[in-house]
Each structure stands twice: as structure tokens, then as C-alpha cells.
Amino acid sequence: MGWRNAFDNVKPVFVTIYATVIIGIIFSSLYVMSAIYSGKSAADSTTSWLSHVGSPPVEQAPNVSQPAIVQAVPTPSLEPRSMSTRPIWEAPLHTKKIPALKKFRLSKELVQERVKDNVIIVTFGNYAFMDFILTWVKHLTDLGLSNLLIGAMDTKLLEALYWKGVPVFDMGSHMSTIDVGWGSPTFHKMGREKVILIDSILPYGYELLMCDTDMVWLKDPLPYLARYPEADVLTSSDQVVPTVTDDRLDIWQQVGAAYNIGIFHWRPTDAAKRLAKEWKDMLLADEKIWDQNGFNDLVRKQLGPPVDGESELVYAFDGNLKLGVLPASIFCSGHTYFVQAMYQQLRLEPYAVHTTFQYAGTEGKRHRLREGMVFYDPPEYYDAPGGFLSFKPSIPKSLLLDGEHNVKSHFSLINYQIKQIRMALAIASLLNRTLVMPPLWCRLDRLWFPHPGVLEGSITRQPFICPLDHVFEVNVMLKELPEEIFGPQINIREYSFFDNPLMPKQVKESWLEVQLCQEGTRDCVASNTTSPSGVLRFPKRSNEETFKTIFSSFKDVKVIQFSSMQDAFPGFTDKAREEKFRNRVKRYVGIWCCVAEHTPGHIYYDMYWDEKPGWKPIPPQTPEDDHPPP
């Protein structure tokens, strides 16, 4: 029966109640959708959803960006639904209180509510990794996968995920909410929690795809894993040399690198359960053992023979466990994805990328994923106050391709780029704009041990676009340093920023091209007049005041792009500001590592190498020399 007929057949008082309920639902739904599309919580439309997670509000989040989950929001159901069966991203009604903590305890029933085809996908973490976790979930839901659960190591994360409609359980870890750092005692405690989790879930009888939060899924992995129904465990690895050129499992006899426990799949077999229990007992008995090393030691106690003549699986651990090694070309490490781009060279589709083989800590991981355009940031990340500054890097062919690929030619290439980036950082600081970093070209790989330039047997191309953390200390660049010592903060974005599909139209369409010219040549005067095609000609070596005067006319333009940084800016006229700027940016560069037959083998990059006559790329000659350049 239509609404009109329904209304004609009820008493006026019920018409009023019915209309009130309908209007309330509509406005509630529109409010939630408006809040999410604007990046705000329905609990507090005046503050970012990154800072508050619902009712009641929690304390301000750390200085980390969070992904904006932009998708259709179902109308809140009038029927009570279990937090585990509610569709992902459907936030609970904020008129309700969060359930008691005991309701979030891990149980077979809780897992069963999310399992699909007998598989559950699990990650875990603390609040410091909230944005990584939301990115992880978003990738899976975009792939149509909802059989997932997040283990919360602190109640702040648990509450935040609950109010965002993400299925979560309490690990009872009572962990710190901050980033604990690789190798710290808390980091090792987190590793033990993973093993305890595996040992707890396997007896439920479900297949477990366990992942770290610093990885993302790019393709549904479940059909691939189902190709190997006999496998007890399928593990990723740190292998950097391809053993296959198609999508088969890696050839286990040729995998010399460690098995990596950031991505691995367990079936609830007796052999897998025995491995999980022994692994857990080993780690709980000795707090000094790193969880990944313990896993490798156990699995490799016996390795071989193959399960049968043609099988890609191998008997491992106690001789009964059937193990397979996921191909590193498509279940990618930070090296095979960001450095070698192995999947591209082999014309394969990657399933996952894990941010290993990287530097600059958690900020380096986040920046890597941003460079790969697989990290979800809120809308404001793509439309920063003050706008953006970029430039077209022009690198001489000789620096890229001529001569041997060695330490000398590598540093010549990097130093040329460092000088341009240093100038761009100064102009970005002067104009109070966010600098979009250029792609960074390297001739040599960076590792933490001596190597001949690229890893032997790998398919790293030379030269190659290398991650920013190969040269720059991304964590320092993003850290808020005291302004009285280091001058104003200079924000940065990744080189792929303008290619990101999340880039809003209003930024793409607000663009000023600046062409540097030699003062005194035709039409090269300091003026805010652009050409008919919209290009601004601007004299090289213009001083601070000229920059401020001319570009103040373009303060509403979102992006200013320079044709070059060659001789663009001679430096700050205010000597105090120049000194602060130098204090800041000389900390931005890191080291290249490592030359063989010398201790230490690393070589420091120098932001001001060009001001030091006779500068050469050599490692510190004495322990006293082993420090960043003054």
C-alpha cells in the first residue's frame, strides 16, 4: 500500500508519530552521511573525526593523519544488531553507549559471526596505528571482503574502531597508545601478542590470514590461497631475488631470505596448531627472542623433502607441516614493490605490499604507502592551508646514465637533486606553502649492510626512482621542531601527490605555472602579470621581498609550479632566519649504506655539499668523524 493510502487509513495522532519517525530517520541518515563526507564524526560535527571517535569523546589523537572512509552509509537500523554482524563502516547509533569491555572478548562465537568460507582475516595494533588500520580495512572492503577482525591492544583504539563501524575485539594487552618503535621491548611484546592470538584462534577451526597493519591488500588473496588446500601454512618472505617469473609459489629450495610473518595464512590443522603452540611457548620462555626469528628457527628445523614430486609445498618444522612460500613478486616486500617494482617487470598483478626494507620508522612506512597512492588520507590532506608548491626537476642525462653506477656517480646524481630540493624548501617556507617533493632518482640501492650497489640477483633497474626515505629522514621532515631554533615548519607531500585519484577538482584546477627567466631578457621582469596562456615569467635569483610581493597576488591559487629550481632563490636576507632554515634542513638528509671493506661503511649526505670545496662521498675515516655534517 502507498504512503498516501496508508496515511488515509490511520488516525491523525498516528500520522503525526509516523511522520515524525520517518523525518527523524531521514535527517539522522543525512546528518551521518554529511558528517562522513565532510570528514567529521556524527557525534561532533565541529571537530574532525580524526580527533574524536564518538560518544563519549576521547582525548586528542596523536599527530597522525587518518583515512577518510567515503562511501554510502546505510540508514541506521531500528533493530538491534550485534557489533560483529553489523556491516562494516555502518557506525552504531550514538544514542547508545558502547557495550561493556567484556562484550569485545575474543571468542569462537565472535569470530564465527565474521567468518566467510571458513576464513577470517585478522590484524591488530594500538591507537598509534589507527590510520594504518583504517587503510587496511578500507582496501579489504573495497575488494568486497568483510570477513575481517581487528585486535585492539588498547581501549582507545577499541572505542575508536567501534564508533566507526569496524569489527574489533579486545586483546586485553593494555598497551601504550603511542608508536613504540621497532626493536623496543614493547615492540617485542606486540610480537608475542600475535603468536598468542594465532594459538587462540586456530582451535576455533577456521583458516586464519594474519597480517601486520603496515601492509595493504591490493587484490583479493583468498582465491590464490585456495589454490593450495593442502598447505598448513603459507608464508611471505624477505626474498629479493625472484625464483619464479609467474604467479606460482616461490621455489622453496631457492628462498634463502627469512620467512616474513607480516603476511601468512594458517589452516587449523594439527600440524599448524602444534607449530603455533611451540612457537608461543618458545617466545614466552625467552623474552629476548624476536618473534620472526623464532618462527624461522622452528619452521627450518626440518625443511624437506617436497610434499610430492611436483608439489610447490615442502615438509617443514616437525616433518609433518606442509609449508609454502608466497611469491615475493606479488606478495611484495618494501623492496620488491618500491625499489625493484618486480611485479611490473614480470607483468604480474600484486596482491599485497608490506612496508619492509624501509627507513625513517613509522613515518617512512606511511610515506612509502602514500608514494604508492595506496594510503587513505582525509580530504584536508589534499587541500592544505596556504596551498602547494612544486617544481619540474630537470636532471642532465649524463648524471642519470653516463659512466658506471658507483658511489661517486650516485652521489653526483643525488647531490644535484638535493640542491634543487633545498632551494624549493626555502621558497616553500618563504611562501608558507606545502612542498610537493619531486621523484627522487638513485643509481644505487640503500641497505643496512655492505653491497655492490644493487643486490646480486635482484632485478633492480639503474637508475630508478627511489623512495624518499633512501636519502631523506622523512621522520625528521615531518616532526615539529622548535621554531625559535629551526624556523617555521615546512610541510611536504609525496611525489605522486597530484596523480592521486583522491586529489580534489578544486586543487587540480587552481594552478599557476611559473617560468624562471634571466632578468634583462625579453618580458623578464618582476610582475604579477601572466601571459595569455596563464604563465608567469619570473626572474631568477629574485630576493625575499620580490617573492613575497609578487606571489602575494596569487595567495588563493592552490598550486604554484616552477619550471625549475636552478638559481631560483639566493637565500634569506634575514640572517637569523637563514640560520634557522639551515639548522632545519641540514637534519633532513640521512646516509647512504654501505661500502664494503670499511667500518663504518655508511656515507652521510650533506644538504650543503656545494659550499664545501673538495667535498667527496667517503665514509667517516675515524670514530670522531662519524656524525652528520655540521
Short mmCIF file of N, CA and C in Angstrom, two decimals, residues 326-433:
data_model
loop_
_atom_site.label_atom_id
_atom_site.label_comp_id
_atom_site.label_asym_id
_atom_site.label_seq_id
_atom_site.Cartn_x
_atom_site.Cartn_y
_atom_site.Cartn_z
N LEU A 326 54.94 -17.79 -0.27
CA LEU A 326 54.23 -16.91 -1.20
C LEU A 326 55.24 -16.16 -2.07
N PRO A 327 54.96 -16.01 -3.36
CA PRO A 327 55.93 -15.37 -4.25
C PRO A 327 56.15 -13.90 -3.89
N ALA A 328 57.42 -13.53 -3.72
CA ALA A 328 57.77 -12.17 -3.30
C ALA A 328 57.47 -11.15 -4.39
N SER A 329 57.24 -11.60 -5.61
CA SER A 329 56.95 -10.68 -6.71
C SER A 329 55.55 -10.10 -6.60
N ILE A 330 54.61 -10.82 -5.97
CA ILE A 330 53.22 -10.34 -5.91
C ILE A 330 52.70 -10.25 -4.47
N PHE A 331 53.32 -10.91 -3.53
CA PHE A 331 53.09 -10.66 -2.11
C PHE A 331 54.33 -9.88 -1.65
N CYS A 332 54.30 -8.59 -1.95
CA CYS A 332 55.53 -7.80 -2.06
C CYS A 332 56.06 -7.29 -0.72
N SER A 333 57.35 -7.26 -0.63
CA SER A 333 58.03 -6.56 0.46
C SER A 333 58.22 -5.11 0.02
N GLY A 334 58.75 -4.30 0.92
CA GLY A 334 59.05 -2.93 0.56
C GLY A 334 60.12 -2.82 -0.50
N HIS A 335 60.93 -3.87 -0.66
CA HIS A 335 61.97 -3.84 -1.67
C HIS A 335 61.44 -4.29 -3.03
N THR A 336 60.73 -5.40 -3.05
CA THR A 336 60.26 -5.90 -4.35
C THR A 336 59.19 -4.99 -4.95
N TYR A 337 58.50 -4.21 -4.11
CA TYR A 337 57.45 -3.32 -4.62
C TYR A 337 57.99 -1.92 -4.93
N PHE A 338 58.64 -1.28 -3.96
CA PHE A 338 59.02 0.12 -4.11
C PHE A 338 60.38 0.33 -4.77
N VAL A 339 61.26 -0.62 -4.68
CA VAL A 339 62.61 -0.46 -5.26
C VAL A 339 62.72 -1.21 -6.58
N GLN A 340 62.44 -2.50 -6.56
CA GLN A 340 62.58 -3.29 -7.79
C GLN A 340 61.37 -3.16 -8.72
N ALA A 341 60.20 -2.87 -8.15
CA ALA A 341 58.94 -2.93 -8.93
C ALA A 341 58.90 -4.26 -9.69
N MET A 342 59.17 -5.34 -8.94
CA MET A 342 59.31 -6.66 -9.54
C MET A 342 58.04 -7.09 -10.28
N TYR A 343 56.90 -6.80 -9.69
CA TYR A 343 55.65 -7.21 -10.32
C TYR A 343 55.46 -6.53 -11.68
N GLN A 344 55.90 -5.28 -11.80
CA GLN A 344 55.79 -4.57 -13.08
C GLN A 344 56.70 -5.21 -14.12
N GLN A 345 57.92 -5.50 -13.72
CA GLN A 345 58.88 -6.06 -14.67
C GLN A 345 58.46 -7.45 -15.13
N LEU A 346 57.79 -8.19 -14.26
CA LEU A 346 57.36 -9.55 -14.62
C LEU A 346 55.92 -9.57 -15.15
N ARG A 347 55.32 -8.37 -15.29
CA ARG A 347 53.96 -8.24 -15.82
C ARG A 347 52.96 -9.05 -15.00
N LEU A 348 53.02 -8.87 -13.68
CA LEU A 348 52.13 -9.57 -12.77
C LEU A 348 51.30 -8.56 -11.98
N GLU A 349 50.21 -9.02 -11.42
CA GLU A 349 49.37 -8.17 -10.58
C GLU A 349 49.68 -8.44 -9.11
N PRO A 350 50.07 -7.40 -8.37
CA PRO A 350 50.41 -7.63 -6.95
C PRO A 350 49.17 -7.84 -6.09
N TYR A 351 49.28 -8.72 -5.12
CA TYR A 351 48.21 -8.95 -4.17
C TYR A 351 48.36 -8.05 -2.94
N ALA A 352 49.59 -7.80 -2.55
CA ALA A 352 49.81 -7.07 -1.30
C ALA A 352 51.16 -6.39 -1.33
N VAL A 353 51.29 -5.35 -0.50
CA VAL A 353 52.60 -4.72 -0.28
C VAL A 353 52.76 -4.50 1.22
N HIS A 354 53.92 -4.89 1.71
CA HIS A 354 54.27 -4.79 3.13
C HIS A 354 55.45 -3.83 3.24
N THR A 355 55.37 -2.84 4.12
CA THR A 355 56.39 -1.79 4.16
C THR A 355 57.62 -2.22 4.95
N THR A 356 58.28 -3.23 4.46
CA THR A 356 59.58 -3.65 4.99
C THR A 356 60.68 -3.00 4.17
N PHE A 357 61.93 -3.27 4.51
CA PHE A 357 63.07 -2.72 3.78
C PHE A 357 62.95 -1.20 3.66
N GLN A 358 62.58 -0.54 4.74
CA GLN A 358 62.43 0.92 4.67
C GLN A 358 63.07 1.57 5.88
N TYR A 359 63.13 2.90 5.82
CA TYR A 359 63.83 3.67 6.82
C TYR A 359 62.90 4.78 7.33
N ALA A 360 63.33 5.48 8.35
CA ALA A 360 62.58 6.60 8.92
C ALA A 360 61.35 6.16 9.70
N GLY A 361 61.38 4.93 10.23
CA GLY A 361 60.35 4.49 11.15
C GLY A 361 58.95 4.47 10.56
N THR A 362 57.97 4.70 11.44
CA THR A 362 56.57 4.65 11.02
C THR A 362 56.26 5.73 10.00
N GLU A 363 56.85 6.91 10.14
CA GLU A 363 56.62 7.98 9.17
C GLU A 363 57.13 7.56 7.79
N GLY A 364 58.23 6.81 7.78
CA GLY A 364 58.74 6.31 6.50
C GLY A 364 57.79 5.32 5.86
N LYS A 365 57.17 4.46 6.69
CA LYS A 365 56.19 3.49 6.17
C LYS A 365 54.99 4.21 5.57
N ARG A 366 54.48 5.19 6.33
CA ARG A 366 53.31 5.94 5.86
C ARG A 366 53.63 6.65 4.54
N HIS A 367 54.82 7.25 4.46
CA HIS A 367 55.19 7.98 3.25
C HIS A 367 55.36 7.03 2.06
N ARG A 368 55.89 5.84 2.31
CA ARG A 368 56.00 4.84 1.24
C ARG A 368 54.63 4.51 0.64
N LEU A 369 53.67 4.27 1.52
CA LEU A 369 52.33 3.93 1.05
C LEU A 369 51.69 5.11 0.33
N ARG A 370 51.99 6.31 0.79
CA ARG A 370 51.49 7.50 0.09
C ARG A 370 52.14 7.62 -1.29
N GLU A 371 53.44 7.36 -1.38
CA GLU A 371 54.09 7.40 -2.68
C GLU A 371 53.44 6.41 -3.65
N GLY A 372 53.05 5.26 -3.12
CA GLY A 372 52.39 4.25 -3.93
C GLY A 372 50.90 4.51 -4.13
N MET A 373 50.39 5.62 -3.56
CA MET A 373 48.97 6.01 -3.68
C MET A 373 48.04 4.91 -3.17
N VAL A 374 48.45 4.25 -2.09
CA VAL A 374 47.62 3.20 -1.50
C VAL A 374 47.30 3.49 -0.04
N PHE A 375 47.53 4.73 0.38
CA PHE A 375 47.21 5.14 1.75
C PHE A 375 46.03 6.09 1.70
N TYR A 376 45.10 5.94 2.64
CA TYR A 376 43.90 6.79 2.66
C TYR A 376 44.05 7.91 3.68
N ASP A 377 44.10 9.13 3.15
CA ASP A 377 44.18 10.32 3.99
C ASP A 377 42.87 11.07 3.94
N PRO A 378 42.60 11.92 4.94
CA PRO A 378 41.36 12.71 4.94
C PRO A 378 41.41 13.78 3.85
N PRO A 379 40.26 14.35 3.48
CA PRO A 379 40.22 15.35 2.40
C PRO A 379 41.15 16.54 2.62
N GLU A 380 41.31 16.97 3.88
CA GLU A 380 42.15 18.14 4.12
C GLU A 380 43.63 17.90 3.78
N TYR A 381 44.05 16.64 3.73
CA TYR A 381 45.43 16.35 3.35
C TYR A 381 45.69 16.81 1.92
N TYR A 382 44.67 16.77 1.08
CA TYR A 382 44.82 17.10 -0.34
C TYR A 382 44.49 18.56 -0.65
N ASP A 383 44.18 19.34 0.38
CA ASP A 383 43.87 20.75 0.18
C ASP A 383 44.36 21.53 1.39
N ALA A 384 45.69 21.57 1.53
CA ALA A 384 46.31 22.14 2.73
C ALA A 384 46.18 23.66 2.75
N PRO A 385 46.06 24.25 3.94
CA PRO A 385 46.04 25.72 4.05
C PRO A 385 47.31 26.31 3.46
N GLY A 386 47.16 27.40 2.72
CA GLY A 386 48.32 28.05 2.11
C GLY A 386 48.66 27.52 0.73
N GLY A 387 48.13 26.36 0.37
CA GLY A 387 48.37 25.81 -0.96
C GLY A 387 49.68 25.05 -1.06
N PHE A 388 50.02 24.69 -2.28
CA PHE A 388 51.17 23.82 -2.55
C PHE A 388 52.18 24.50 -3.47
N LEU A 389 53.40 24.04 -3.36
CA LEU A 389 54.48 24.47 -4.25
C LEU A 389 55.10 23.22 -4.85
N SER A 390 55.36 23.25 -6.16
CA SER A 390 56.06 22.13 -6.79
C SER A 390 56.99 22.69 -7.85
N PHE A 391 57.84 21.82 -8.37
CA PHE A 391 58.72 22.24 -9.46
C PHE A 391 59.02 21.04 -10.35
N LYS A 392 59.41 21.37 -11.58
CA LYS A 392 59.74 20.33 -12.55
C LYS A 392 61.24 20.06 -12.47
N PRO A 393 61.62 18.93 -11.95
CA PRO A 393 63.06 18.65 -11.86
C PRO A 393 63.63 18.35 -13.25
N SER A 394 64.72 18.98 -13.55
CA SER A 394 65.39 18.74 -14.83
C SER A 394 66.79 18.23 -14.53
N ILE A 395 67.01 16.95 -14.80
CA ILE A 395 68.28 16.31 -14.45
C ILE A 395 69.06 16.03 -15.74
N PRO A 396 70.30 16.48 -15.83
CA PRO A 396 71.10 16.19 -17.02
C PRO A 396 71.21 14.69 -17.27
N LYS A 397 71.11 14.31 -18.52
CA LYS A 397 71.20 12.90 -18.91
C LYS A 397 72.49 12.27 -18.41
N SER A 398 73.58 13.03 -18.43
CA SER A 398 74.87 12.47 -18.02
C SER A 398 74.85 12.00 -16.57
N LEU A 399 74.14 12.74 -15.71
CA LEU A 399 74.08 12.35 -14.30
C LEU A 399 73.26 11.08 -14.10
N LEU A 400 72.29 10.87 -14.96
CA LEU A 400 71.44 9.69 -14.83
C LEU A 400 72.05 8.44 -15.45
N LEU A 401 72.69 8.60 -16.61
CA LEU A 401 73.01 7.43 -17.42
C LEU A 401 74.49 7.23 -17.74
N ASP A 402 75.28 8.28 -17.74
CA ASP A 402 76.66 8.14 -18.21
C ASP A 402 77.56 7.50 -17.15
N GLY A 403 78.54 6.76 -17.64
CA GLY A 403 79.53 6.16 -16.75
C GLY A 403 79.00 4.99 -15.95
N GLU A 404 79.82 4.53 -15.02
CA GLU A 404 79.44 3.40 -14.19
C GLU A 404 78.46 3.84 -13.10
N HIS A 405 77.67 2.88 -12.65
CA HIS A 405 76.83 3.11 -11.48
C HIS A 405 77.67 2.77 -10.24
N ASN A 406 78.23 3.80 -9.65
CA ASN A 406 79.06 3.58 -8.46
C ASN A 406 78.77 4.66 -7.43
N VAL A 407 79.49 4.63 -6.32
CA VAL A 407 79.24 5.58 -5.24
C VAL A 407 79.41 7.02 -5.74
N LYS A 408 80.44 7.25 -6.51
CA LYS A 408 80.70 8.62 -6.98
C LYS A 408 79.59 9.12 -7.89
N SER A 409 79.18 8.31 -8.86
CA SER A 409 78.13 8.75 -9.78
C SER A 409 76.78 8.84 -9.08
N HIS A 410 76.55 7.97 -8.11
CA HIS A 410 75.31 8.04 -7.34
C HIS A 410 75.22 9.35 -6.57
N PHE A 411 76.30 9.73 -5.88
CA PHE A 411 76.27 10.96 -5.10
C PHE A 411 76.21 12.20 -6.00
N SER A 412 76.81 12.13 -7.15
CA SER A 412 76.71 13.27 -8.09
C SER A 412 75.26 13.49 -8.48
N LEU A 413 74.55 12.40 -8.74
CA LEU A 413 73.14 12.48 -9.11
C LEU A 413 72.30 12.99 -7.94
N ILE A 414 72.51 12.41 -6.76
CA ILE A 414 71.72 12.80 -5.60
C ILE A 414 72.01 14.24 -5.19
N ASN A 415 73.27 14.63 -5.20
CA ASN A 415 73.63 15.99 -4.78
C ASN A 415 73.00 17.04 -5.69
N TYR A 416 72.93 16.75 -6.97
CA TYR A 416 72.29 17.68 -7.90
C TYR A 416 70.83 17.90 -7.49
N GLN A 417 70.17 16.82 -7.12
CA GLN A 417 68.76 16.91 -6.72
C GLN A 417 68.60 17.56 -5.35
N ILE A 418 69.53 17.26 -4.43
CA ILE A 418 69.46 17.85 -3.09
C ILE A 418 69.50 19.37 -3.17
N LYS A 419 70.36 19.89 -4.03
CA LYS A 419 70.49 21.35 -4.14
C LYS A 419 69.18 21.98 -4.61
N GLN A 420 68.51 21.33 -5.58
CA GLN A 420 67.23 21.86 -6.08
C GLN A 420 66.16 21.77 -4.99
N ILE A 421 66.15 20.66 -4.27
CA ILE A 421 65.15 20.48 -3.21
C ILE A 421 65.38 21.46 -2.07
N ARG A 422 66.64 21.73 -1.76
CA ARG A 422 66.96 22.71 -0.72
C ARG A 422 66.39 24.08 -1.08
N MET A 423 66.54 24.47 -2.35
CA MET A 423 66.01 25.76 -2.79
C MET A 423 64.48 25.76 -2.75
N ALA A 424 63.87 24.64 -3.13
CA ALA A 424 62.41 24.54 -3.10
C ALA A 424 61.88 24.61 -1.67
N LEU A 425 62.60 23.99 -0.74
CA LEU A 425 62.20 24.06 0.67
C LEU A 425 62.24 25.50 1.18
N ALA A 426 63.25 26.26 0.75
CA ALA A 426 63.37 27.66 1.16
C ALA A 426 62.19 28.48 0.62
N ILE A 427 61.86 28.28 -0.65
CA ILE A 427 60.75 29.04 -1.25
C ILE A 427 59.42 28.63 -0.61
N ALA A 428 59.25 27.33 -0.35
CA ALA A 428 58.03 26.86 0.31
C ALA A 428 57.90 27.50 1.69
N SER A 429 59.01 27.60 2.41
CA SER A 429 59.00 28.24 3.72
C SER A 429 58.66 29.72 3.60
N LEU A 430 59.26 30.38 2.61
CA LEU A 430 59.05 31.80 2.38
C LEU A 430 57.59 32.11 2.05
N LEU A 431 56.98 31.26 1.21
CA LEU A 431 55.60 31.50 0.76
C LEU A 431 54.58 30.78 1.64
N ASN A 432 55.05 30.09 2.66
CA ASN A 432 54.18 29.34 3.57
C ASN A 432 53.32 28.33 2.81
N ARG A 433 53.95 27.61 1.92
CA ARG A 433 53.26 26.59 1.13
C ARG A 433 53.84 25.20 1.44
#
